[in-house]
PDB file of N, CA and C in Angstrom:
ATOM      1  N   UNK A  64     135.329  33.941  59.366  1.00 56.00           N
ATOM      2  CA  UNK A  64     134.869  32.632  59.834  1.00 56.00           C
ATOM      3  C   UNK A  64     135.736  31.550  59.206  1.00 56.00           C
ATOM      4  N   UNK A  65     136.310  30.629  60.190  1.00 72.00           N
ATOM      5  CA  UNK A  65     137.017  29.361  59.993  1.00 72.00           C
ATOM      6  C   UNK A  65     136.341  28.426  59.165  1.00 72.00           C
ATOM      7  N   UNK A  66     136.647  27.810  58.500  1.00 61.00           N
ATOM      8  CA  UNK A  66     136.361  26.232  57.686  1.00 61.00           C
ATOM      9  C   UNK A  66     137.437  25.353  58.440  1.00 61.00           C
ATOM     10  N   UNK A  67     137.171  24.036  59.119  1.00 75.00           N
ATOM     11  CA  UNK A  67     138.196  23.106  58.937  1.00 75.00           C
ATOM     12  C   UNK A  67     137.169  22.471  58.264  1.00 75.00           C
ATOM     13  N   UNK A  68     137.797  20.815  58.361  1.00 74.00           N
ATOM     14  CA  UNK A  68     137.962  19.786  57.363  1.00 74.00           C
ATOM     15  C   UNK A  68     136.410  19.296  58.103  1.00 74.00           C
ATOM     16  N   UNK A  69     136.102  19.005  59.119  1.00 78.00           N
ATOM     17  CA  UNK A  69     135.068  18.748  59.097  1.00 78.00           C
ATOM     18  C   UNK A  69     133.727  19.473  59.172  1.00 78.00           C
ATOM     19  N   UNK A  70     133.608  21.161  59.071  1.00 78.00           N
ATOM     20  CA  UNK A  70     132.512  21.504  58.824  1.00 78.00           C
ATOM     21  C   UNK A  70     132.284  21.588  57.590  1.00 78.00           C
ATOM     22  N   UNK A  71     133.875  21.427  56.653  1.00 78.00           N
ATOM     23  CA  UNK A  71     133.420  21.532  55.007  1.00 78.00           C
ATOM     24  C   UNK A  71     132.494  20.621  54.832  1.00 78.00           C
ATOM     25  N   UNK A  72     133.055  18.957  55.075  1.00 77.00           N
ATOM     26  CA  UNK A  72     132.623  17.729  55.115  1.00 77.00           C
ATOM     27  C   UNK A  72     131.206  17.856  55.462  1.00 77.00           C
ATOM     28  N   UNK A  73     130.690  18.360  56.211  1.00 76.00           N
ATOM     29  CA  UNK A  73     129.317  18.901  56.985  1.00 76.00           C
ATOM     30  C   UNK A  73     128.117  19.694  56.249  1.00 76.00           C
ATOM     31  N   UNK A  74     129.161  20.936  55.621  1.00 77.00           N
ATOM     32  CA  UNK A  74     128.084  21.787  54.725  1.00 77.00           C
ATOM     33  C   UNK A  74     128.211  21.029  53.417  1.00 77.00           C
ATOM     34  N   UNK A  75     129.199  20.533  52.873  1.00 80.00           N
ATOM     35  CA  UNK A  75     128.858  19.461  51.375  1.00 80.00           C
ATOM     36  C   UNK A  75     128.351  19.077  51.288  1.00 80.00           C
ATOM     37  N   UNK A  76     127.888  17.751  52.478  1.00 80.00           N
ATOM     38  CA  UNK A  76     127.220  16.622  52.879  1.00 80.00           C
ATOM     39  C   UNK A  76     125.734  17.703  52.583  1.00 80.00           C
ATOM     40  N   UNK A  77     125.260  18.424  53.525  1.00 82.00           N
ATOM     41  CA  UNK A  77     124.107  19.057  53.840  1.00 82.00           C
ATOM     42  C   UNK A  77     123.417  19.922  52.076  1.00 82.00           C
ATOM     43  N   UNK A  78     124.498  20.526  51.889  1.00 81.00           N
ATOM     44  CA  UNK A  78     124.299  20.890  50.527  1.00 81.00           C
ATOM     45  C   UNK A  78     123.680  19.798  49.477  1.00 81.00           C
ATOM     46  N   UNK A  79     124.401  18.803  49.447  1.00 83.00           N
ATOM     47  CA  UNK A  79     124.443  17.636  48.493  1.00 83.00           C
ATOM     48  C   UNK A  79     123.098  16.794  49.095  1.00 83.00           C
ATOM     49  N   UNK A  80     122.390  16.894  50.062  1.00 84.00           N
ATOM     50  CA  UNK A  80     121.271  16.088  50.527  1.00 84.00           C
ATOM     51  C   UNK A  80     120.328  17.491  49.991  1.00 84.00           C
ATOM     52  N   UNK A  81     120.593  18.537  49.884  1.00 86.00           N
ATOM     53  CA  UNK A  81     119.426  19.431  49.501  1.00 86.00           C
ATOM     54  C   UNK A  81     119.333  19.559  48.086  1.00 86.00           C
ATOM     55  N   UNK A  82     120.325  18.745  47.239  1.00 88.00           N
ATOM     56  CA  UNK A  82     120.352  19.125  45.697  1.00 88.00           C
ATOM     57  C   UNK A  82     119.677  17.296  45.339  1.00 88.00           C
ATOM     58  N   UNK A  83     119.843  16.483  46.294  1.00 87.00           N
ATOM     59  CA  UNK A  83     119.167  15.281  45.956  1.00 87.00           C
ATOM     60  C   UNK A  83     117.940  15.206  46.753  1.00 87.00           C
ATOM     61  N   UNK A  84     117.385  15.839  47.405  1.00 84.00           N
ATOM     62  CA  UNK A  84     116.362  16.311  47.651  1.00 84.00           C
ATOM     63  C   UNK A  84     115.219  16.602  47.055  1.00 84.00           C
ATOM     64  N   UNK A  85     115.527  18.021  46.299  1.00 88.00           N
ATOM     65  CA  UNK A  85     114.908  18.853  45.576  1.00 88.00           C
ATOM     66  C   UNK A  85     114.730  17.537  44.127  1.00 88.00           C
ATOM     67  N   UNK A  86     116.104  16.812  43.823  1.00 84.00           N
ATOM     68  CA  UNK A  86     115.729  16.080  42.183  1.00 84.00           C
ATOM     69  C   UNK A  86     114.806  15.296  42.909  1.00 84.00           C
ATOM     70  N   UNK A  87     114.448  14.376  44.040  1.00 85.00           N
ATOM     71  CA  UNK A  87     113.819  13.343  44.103  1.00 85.00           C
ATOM     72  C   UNK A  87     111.887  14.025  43.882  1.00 85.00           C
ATOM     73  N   UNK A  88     112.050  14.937  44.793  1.00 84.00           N
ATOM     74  CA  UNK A  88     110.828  16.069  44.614  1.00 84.00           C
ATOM     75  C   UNK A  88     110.181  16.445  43.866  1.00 84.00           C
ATOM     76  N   UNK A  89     111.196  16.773  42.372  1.00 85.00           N
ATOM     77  CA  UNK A  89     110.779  16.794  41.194  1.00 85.00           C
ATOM     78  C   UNK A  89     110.069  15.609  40.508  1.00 85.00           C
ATOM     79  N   UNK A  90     111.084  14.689  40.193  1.00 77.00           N
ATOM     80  CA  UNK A  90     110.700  13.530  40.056  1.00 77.00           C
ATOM     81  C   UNK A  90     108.799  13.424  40.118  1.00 77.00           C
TER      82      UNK A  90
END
């Protein structure tokens, strides 16, 4: 399976909303 530049951009983004997610949750 391919990566270009914008599904990286895509799963980071998505990753990085589930790791600020989870802290706000905690919180």
């Amino acid at each position: 399976m391919r990566l270009d530049g914008s599904q990286t951009i895509l799963l980071s983004g998505f990753g990085g909303g589930l790791t600020w997610g989870t802290l706000i949750l905690t919180i």
